[in-house]
Coordinates of C-alpha atoms in Angstrom, one line a residue:
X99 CA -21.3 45.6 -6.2
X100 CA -19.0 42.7 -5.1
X101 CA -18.7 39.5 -6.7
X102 CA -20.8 36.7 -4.5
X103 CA -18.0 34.5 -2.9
X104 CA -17.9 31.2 -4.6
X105 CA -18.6 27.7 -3.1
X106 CA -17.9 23.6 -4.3
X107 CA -20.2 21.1 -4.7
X108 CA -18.4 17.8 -3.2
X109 CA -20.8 14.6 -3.7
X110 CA -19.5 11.5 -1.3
X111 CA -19.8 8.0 -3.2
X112 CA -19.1 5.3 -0.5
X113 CA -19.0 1.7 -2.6
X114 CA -15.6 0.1 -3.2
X115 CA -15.1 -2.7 -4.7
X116 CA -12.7 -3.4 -2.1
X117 CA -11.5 -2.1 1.5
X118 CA -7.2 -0.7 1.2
X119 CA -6.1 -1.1 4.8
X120 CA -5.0 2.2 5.3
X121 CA -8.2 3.6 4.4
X122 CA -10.3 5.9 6.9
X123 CA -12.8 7.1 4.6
X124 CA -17.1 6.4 4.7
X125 CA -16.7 3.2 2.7
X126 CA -18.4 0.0 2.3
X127 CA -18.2 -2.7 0.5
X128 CA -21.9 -3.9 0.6
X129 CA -23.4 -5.5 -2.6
X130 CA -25.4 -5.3 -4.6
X131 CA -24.4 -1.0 -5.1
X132 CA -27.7 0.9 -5.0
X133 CA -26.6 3.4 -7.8
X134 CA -30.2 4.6 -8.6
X135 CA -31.8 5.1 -4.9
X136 CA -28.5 6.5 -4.1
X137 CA -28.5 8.8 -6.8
X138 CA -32.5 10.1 -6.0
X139 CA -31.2 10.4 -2.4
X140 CA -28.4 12.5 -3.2
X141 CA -30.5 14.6 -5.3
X142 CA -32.7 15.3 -2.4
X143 CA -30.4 16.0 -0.3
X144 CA -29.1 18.5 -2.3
X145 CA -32.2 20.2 -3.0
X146 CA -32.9 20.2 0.6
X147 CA -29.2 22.3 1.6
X148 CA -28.9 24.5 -1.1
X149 CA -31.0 27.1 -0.3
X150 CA -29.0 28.1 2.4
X151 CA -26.4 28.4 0.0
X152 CA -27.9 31.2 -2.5
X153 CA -26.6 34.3 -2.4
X154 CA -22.8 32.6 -3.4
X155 CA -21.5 31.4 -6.8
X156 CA -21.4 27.4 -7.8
X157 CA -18.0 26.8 -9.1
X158 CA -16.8 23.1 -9.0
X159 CA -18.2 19.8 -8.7
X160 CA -16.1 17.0 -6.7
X161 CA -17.2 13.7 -6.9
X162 CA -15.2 11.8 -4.4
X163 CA -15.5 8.4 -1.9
X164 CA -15.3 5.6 -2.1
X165 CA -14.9 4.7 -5.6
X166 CA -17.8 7.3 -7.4
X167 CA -16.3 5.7 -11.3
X168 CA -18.9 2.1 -10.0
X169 CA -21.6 4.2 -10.3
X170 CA -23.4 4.6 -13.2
X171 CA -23.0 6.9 -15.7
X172 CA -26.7 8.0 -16.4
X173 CA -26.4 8.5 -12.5
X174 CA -23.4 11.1 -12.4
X175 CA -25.0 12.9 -15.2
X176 CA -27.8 13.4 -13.0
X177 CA -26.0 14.6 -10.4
X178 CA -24.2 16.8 -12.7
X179 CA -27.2 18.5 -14.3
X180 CA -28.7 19.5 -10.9
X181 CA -25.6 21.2 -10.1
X182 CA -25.7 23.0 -13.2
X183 CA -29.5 24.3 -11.6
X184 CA -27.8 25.6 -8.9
X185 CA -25.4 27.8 -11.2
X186 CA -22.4 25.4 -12.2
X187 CA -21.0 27.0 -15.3
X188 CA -20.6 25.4 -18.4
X189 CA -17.2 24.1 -18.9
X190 CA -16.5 24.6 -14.8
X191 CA -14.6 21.7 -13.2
X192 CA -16.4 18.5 -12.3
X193 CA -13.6 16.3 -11.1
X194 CA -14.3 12.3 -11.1
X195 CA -12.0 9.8 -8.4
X196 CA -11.7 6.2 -10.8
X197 CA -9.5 3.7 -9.6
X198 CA -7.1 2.2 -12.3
X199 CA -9.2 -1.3 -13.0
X200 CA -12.6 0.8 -13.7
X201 CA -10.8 2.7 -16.7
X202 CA -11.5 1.9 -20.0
X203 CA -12.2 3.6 -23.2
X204 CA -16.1 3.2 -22.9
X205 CA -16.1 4.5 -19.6
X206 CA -14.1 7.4 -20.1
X207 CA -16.5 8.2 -23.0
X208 CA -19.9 8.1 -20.8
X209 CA -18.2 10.0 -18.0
X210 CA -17.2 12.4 -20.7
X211 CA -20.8 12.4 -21.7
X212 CA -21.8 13.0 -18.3
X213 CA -20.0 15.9 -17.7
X214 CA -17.0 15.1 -16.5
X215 CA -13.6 17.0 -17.6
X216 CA -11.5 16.3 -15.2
X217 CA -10.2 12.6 -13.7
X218 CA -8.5 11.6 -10.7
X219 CA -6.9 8.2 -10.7
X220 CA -6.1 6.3 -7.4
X221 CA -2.8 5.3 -8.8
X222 CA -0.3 5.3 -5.6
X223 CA 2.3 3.6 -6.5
X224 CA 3.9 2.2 -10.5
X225 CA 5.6 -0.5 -8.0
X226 CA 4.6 -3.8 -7.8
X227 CA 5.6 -4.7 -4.2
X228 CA 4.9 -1.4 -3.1
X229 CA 0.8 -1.8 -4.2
X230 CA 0.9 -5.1 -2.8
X231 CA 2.1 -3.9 0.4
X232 CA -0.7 -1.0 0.3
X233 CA -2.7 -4.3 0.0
X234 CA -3.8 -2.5 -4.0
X235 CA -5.8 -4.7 -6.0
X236 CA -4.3 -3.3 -9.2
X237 CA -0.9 -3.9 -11.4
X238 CA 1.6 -1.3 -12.3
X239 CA 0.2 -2.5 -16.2
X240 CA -3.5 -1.6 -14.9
X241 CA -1.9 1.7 -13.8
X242 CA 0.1 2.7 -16.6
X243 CA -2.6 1.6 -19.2
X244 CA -5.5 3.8 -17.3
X245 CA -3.5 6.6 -17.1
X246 CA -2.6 7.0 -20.8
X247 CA -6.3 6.1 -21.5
X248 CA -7.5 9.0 -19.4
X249 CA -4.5 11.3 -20.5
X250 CA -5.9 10.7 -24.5
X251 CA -9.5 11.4 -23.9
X252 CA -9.1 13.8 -21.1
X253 CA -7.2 16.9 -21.2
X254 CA -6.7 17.0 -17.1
X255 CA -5.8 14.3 -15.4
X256 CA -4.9 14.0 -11.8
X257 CA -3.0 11.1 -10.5
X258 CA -2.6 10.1 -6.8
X259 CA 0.7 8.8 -5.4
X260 CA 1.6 7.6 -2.2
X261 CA 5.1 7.5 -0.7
X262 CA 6.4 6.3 2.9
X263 CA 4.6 2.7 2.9
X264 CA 6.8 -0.3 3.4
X265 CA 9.1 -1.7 0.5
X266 CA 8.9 2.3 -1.2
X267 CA 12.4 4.3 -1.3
X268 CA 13.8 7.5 -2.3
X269 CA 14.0 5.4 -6.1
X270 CA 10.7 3.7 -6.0
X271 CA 9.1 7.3 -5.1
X272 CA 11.4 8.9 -8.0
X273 CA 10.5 6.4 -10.4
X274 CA 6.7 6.7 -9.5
X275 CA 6.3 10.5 -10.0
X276 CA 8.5 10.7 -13.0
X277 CA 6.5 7.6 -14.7
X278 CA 3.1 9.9 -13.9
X279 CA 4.0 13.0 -15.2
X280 CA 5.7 11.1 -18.6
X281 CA 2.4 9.5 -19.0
X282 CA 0.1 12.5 -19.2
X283 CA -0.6 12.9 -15.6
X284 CA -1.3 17.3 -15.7
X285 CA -1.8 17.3 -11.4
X286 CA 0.3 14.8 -9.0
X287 CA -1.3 14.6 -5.3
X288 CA 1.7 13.0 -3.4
X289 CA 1.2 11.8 0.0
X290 CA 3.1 10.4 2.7
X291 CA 1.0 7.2 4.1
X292 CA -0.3 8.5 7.5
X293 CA -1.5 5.7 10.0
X294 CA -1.6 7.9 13.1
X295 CA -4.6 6.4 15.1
X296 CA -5.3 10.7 16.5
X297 CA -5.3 11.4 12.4
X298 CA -7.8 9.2 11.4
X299 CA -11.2 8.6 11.4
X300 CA -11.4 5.1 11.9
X301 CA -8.3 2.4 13.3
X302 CA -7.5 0.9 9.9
X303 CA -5.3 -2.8 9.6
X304 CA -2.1 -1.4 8.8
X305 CA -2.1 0.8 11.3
X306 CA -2.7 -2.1 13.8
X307 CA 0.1 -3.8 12.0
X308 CA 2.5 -1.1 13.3
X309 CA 1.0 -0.7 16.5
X310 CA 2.0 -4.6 16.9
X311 CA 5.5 -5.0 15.4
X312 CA 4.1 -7.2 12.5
X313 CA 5.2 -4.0 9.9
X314 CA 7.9 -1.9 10.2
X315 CA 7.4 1.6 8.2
X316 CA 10.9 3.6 6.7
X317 CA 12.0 5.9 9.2
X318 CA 10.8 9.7 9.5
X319 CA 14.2 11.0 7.8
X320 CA 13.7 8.3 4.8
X321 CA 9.9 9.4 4.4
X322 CA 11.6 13.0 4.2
X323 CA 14.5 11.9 1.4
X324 CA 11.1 10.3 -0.7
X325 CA 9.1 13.4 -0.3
X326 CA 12.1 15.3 -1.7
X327 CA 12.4 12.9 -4.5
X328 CA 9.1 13.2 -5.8
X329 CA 9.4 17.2 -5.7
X330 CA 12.5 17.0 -7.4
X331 CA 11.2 14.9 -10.1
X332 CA 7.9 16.9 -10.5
X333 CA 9.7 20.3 -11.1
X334 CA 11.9 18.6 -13.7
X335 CA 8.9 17.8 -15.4
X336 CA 7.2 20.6 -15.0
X337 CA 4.8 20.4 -12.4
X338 CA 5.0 22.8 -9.8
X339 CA 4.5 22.8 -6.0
X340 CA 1.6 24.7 -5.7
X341 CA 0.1 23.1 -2.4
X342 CA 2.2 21.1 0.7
X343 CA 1.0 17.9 -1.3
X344 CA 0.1 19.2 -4.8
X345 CA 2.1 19.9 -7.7
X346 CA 0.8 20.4 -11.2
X347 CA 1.6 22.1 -14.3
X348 CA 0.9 25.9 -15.5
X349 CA -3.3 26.2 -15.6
X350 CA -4.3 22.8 -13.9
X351 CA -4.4 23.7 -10.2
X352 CA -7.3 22.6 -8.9
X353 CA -10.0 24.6 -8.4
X354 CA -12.2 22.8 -6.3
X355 CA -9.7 21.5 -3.8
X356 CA -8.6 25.6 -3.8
X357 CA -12.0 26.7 -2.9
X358 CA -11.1 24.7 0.6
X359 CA -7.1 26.3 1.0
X360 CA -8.9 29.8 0.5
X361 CA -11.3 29.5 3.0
X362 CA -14.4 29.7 0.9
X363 CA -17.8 27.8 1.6
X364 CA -18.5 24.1 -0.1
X365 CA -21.6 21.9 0.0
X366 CA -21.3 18.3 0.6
X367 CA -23.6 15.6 0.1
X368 CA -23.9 11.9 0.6
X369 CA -22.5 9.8 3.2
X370 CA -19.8 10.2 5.0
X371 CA -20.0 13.7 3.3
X372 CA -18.8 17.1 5.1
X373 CA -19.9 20.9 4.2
X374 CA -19.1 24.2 5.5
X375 CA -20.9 27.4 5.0
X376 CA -19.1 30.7 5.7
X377 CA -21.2 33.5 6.6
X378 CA -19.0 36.5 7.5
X379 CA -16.6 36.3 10.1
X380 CA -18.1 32.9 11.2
X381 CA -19.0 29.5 9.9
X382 CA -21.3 26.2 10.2
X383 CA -19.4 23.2 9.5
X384 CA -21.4 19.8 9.1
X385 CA -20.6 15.8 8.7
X386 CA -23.1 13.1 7.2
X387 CA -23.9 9.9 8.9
X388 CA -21.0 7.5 7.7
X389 CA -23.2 4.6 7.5
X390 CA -25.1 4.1 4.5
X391 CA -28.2 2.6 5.7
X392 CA -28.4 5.8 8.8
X393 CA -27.9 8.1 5.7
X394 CA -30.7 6.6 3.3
X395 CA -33.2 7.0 6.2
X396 CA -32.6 10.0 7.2
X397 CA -32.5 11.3 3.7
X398 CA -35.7 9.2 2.8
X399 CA -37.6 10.5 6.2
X400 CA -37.0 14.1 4.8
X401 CA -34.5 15.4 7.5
X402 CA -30.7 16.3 7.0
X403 CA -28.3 13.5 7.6
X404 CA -26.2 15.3 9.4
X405 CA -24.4 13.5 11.9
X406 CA -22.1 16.4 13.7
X407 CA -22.6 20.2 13.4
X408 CA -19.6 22.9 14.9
X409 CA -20.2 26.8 14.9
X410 CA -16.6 27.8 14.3
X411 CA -16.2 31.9 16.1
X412 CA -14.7 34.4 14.3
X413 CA -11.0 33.5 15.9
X414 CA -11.9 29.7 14.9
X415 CA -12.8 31.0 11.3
X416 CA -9.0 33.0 11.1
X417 CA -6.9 30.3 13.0
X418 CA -8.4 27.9 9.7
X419 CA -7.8 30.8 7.9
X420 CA -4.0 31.0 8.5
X421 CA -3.4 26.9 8.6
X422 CA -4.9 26.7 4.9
X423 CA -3.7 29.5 3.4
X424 CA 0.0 28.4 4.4
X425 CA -0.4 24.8 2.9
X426 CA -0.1 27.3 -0.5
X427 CA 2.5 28.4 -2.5
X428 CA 0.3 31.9 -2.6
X429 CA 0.4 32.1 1.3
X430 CA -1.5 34.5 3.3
X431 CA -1.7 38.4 2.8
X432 CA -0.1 40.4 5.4
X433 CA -2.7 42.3 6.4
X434 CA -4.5 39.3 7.9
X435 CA -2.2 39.1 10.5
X436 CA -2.6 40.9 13.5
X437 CA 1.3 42.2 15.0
X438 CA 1.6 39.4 17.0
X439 CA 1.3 37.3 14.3
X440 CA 3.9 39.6 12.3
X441 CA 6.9 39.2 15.2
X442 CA 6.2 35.4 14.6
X443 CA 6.8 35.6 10.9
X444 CA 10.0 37.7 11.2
X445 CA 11.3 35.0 13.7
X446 CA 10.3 32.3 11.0
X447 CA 12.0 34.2 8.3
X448 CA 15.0 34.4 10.5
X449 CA 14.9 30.4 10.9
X450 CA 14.0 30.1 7.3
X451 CA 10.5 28.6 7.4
X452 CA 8.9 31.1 5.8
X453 CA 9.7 34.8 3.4
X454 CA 7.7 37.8 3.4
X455 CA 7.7 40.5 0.5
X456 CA 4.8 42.1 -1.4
X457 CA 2.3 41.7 0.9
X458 CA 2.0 38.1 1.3
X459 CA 3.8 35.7 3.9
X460 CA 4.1 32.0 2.4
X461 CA 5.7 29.3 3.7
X462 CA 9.6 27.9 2.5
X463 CA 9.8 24.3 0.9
X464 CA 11.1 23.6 4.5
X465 CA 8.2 25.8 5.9
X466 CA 6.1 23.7 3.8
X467 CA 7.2 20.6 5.1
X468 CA 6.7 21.5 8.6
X469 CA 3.8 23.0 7.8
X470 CA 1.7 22.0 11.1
X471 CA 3.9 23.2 13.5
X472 CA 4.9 26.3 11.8
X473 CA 1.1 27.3 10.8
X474 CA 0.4 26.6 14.6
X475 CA 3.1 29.3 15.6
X476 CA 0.9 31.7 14.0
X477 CA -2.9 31.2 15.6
X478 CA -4.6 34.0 17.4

């Protein structure tokens, strides 16, 4: 008998202490935080979508936003011990987002408590005027000291970096990832700042700012020379490229954010919050009310929060298929490709986007760079 597929548990945590201006995400920055009625709401939402879930494995726990490290511990441990009812393993993943100024040593010790074993830290830059210019409310100190704080009580630790804002370099981005991984960062998540009004969500400030001429952004080929820097300096220190944007050293891949590259089903909850449930060759994919106020009453009224719902066919389901699997060093297996598909490939090889061999087709470093458009080459 086949092993059920597995499936995530992502949990959506909205409050921030403050707004960044290149921030899209379901955020507010309401006060006072209503940890506890957010945390019974959360629960109840979760009780309410799971059973269409049964029948697959829990694996990871995500808890994401927003900034989830305000929220109490007593609350995340609540959260964490009804994922466990669904059939979260002991000792599985459950991955915390903290923003340098929320760490300290007590902290760490209650989220430990909680059930957390794994921390990812909103670091983006070690640069002063680059964190100013991402309008960061946090110090390269704040930085530094959070991230050996997490690194001595936590054995994985994630670190986010972001390259291509105004006032970052080829050096700065150098200097940034090498500083991360000498500090006890396991996993780097190293992105390019994207303000593209068609990408996001929501029309953020600094993306207005560029629309207007008030802030100029490096060009595309010095975004390019800072990605390369921050590779460069992640192999040397061990962390491998294991995703377009994620590197990390031998064992600390993450699990939960490779449930999504491999196609597989995850349950989200809270606001803002999106889910997708695979059930053979097609899939349900939902997103929660962003506003927090729609979402409590929803939740509180007994009916899903769901804000947007879209049936994704069985071509809709490979095309994903193909455009996730190539973000990975893994890549896809041959035989998913239909011949079509396979005369593509041998003209990418040819250009030197991507290699074939052993069954799989993955994606070159310069594949991997162009991943959108060469992933696109290959839909159905």
């Amino acid at each position: 008998m086949a092993a059920p597929r597995p499936y995530g548990v992502y949990v959506h945590f909205p409050w921030c202490t403050f707004r960044c201006p290149y921030c899209d995400f379901a955020v507010t920055t309401a006060r006072p935080v209503p940890g506890a009625r957010y945390a019974r709401a959360v629960l109840r939402e979760l009780a309410a979508r799971a059973p269409v879930f049964e029948g697959l494995a829990c694996r990871t726990l995500y808890l994401g936003g927003g900034t989830p490290s305000l929220w109490e511990p007593e609350h995340l441990a609540a959260v964490v011990a009804a994922v466990r009812r669904l059939g979260l393993p002991s000792g599985a993943e459950v991955t915390l987002e903290a923003n340098p100024e929320s760490v300290d040593r007590e902290r760490l010790l209650a989220w430990q408590a909680a059930g957390v074993n794994r921390l990812s830290l909103g670091v983006q830059s070690f640069d002063g005027e680059v964190l100013r210019q991402l309008g960061r409310r946090h110090s390269p100190e704040q930085a530094e000291r959070a991230l050996r704080l997490s690194a001595s009580a936590l054995e994985n630790v994630s670190v986010d970096l972001i390259y291509g804002a105004r006032r970052s370099s080829a050096a700065s981005a150098r200097l940034d990832a090498r500083r991360a991984a000498a500090l006890g960062a396991v996993h780097v998540s190293a992105y390019a700042l994207t303000l593209d009004p068609e990408v996001l969500a929501e029309d953020v400030p600094l993306g207005r700012a560029v629309r207007s001429g008030r802030l100029r952004l490096p060009p595309e080929e010095e975004v390019l020379a800072q990605a390369a820097a921050v590779r460069a300096e992640l192999a040397r220190a061990g962390l491998r490229r294991y995703e377009v944007s994620n590197f990390a050293r031998p064992g600390f891949a993450s699990a939960h954010n490779r449930l999504y590259w491999e196609g597989e089903s995850y349950l989200g909850v809270g606001a803002g919050a999106f889910g997708c449930l695979h059930r053979g060759e097609a899939a349900v994919r939902w997103g929660n009310h962003r506003q927090v106020d729609r979402w409590f009453a929803e939740v509180e009224a007994g009916r899903l929060p769901t804000a947007d719902e879209d049936r994704l066919g069985p071509r809709e389901v490979r095309n994903e298929r193909v455009m996730l699997a190539l973000r990975t060093a893994r890549g896809i297996a041959s035989a998913e490709l239909g011949a079509p598909q396979r005369r593509e490939v041998e003209r990418l090889r040819r250009a030197g986007l991507a290699s074939a061999g052993r069954g799989r087709v993955r994606l070159t470093a310069r594949g991997l760079d162009l991943h959108s458009d060469v992933a696109g080459r290959l839909f159905e």
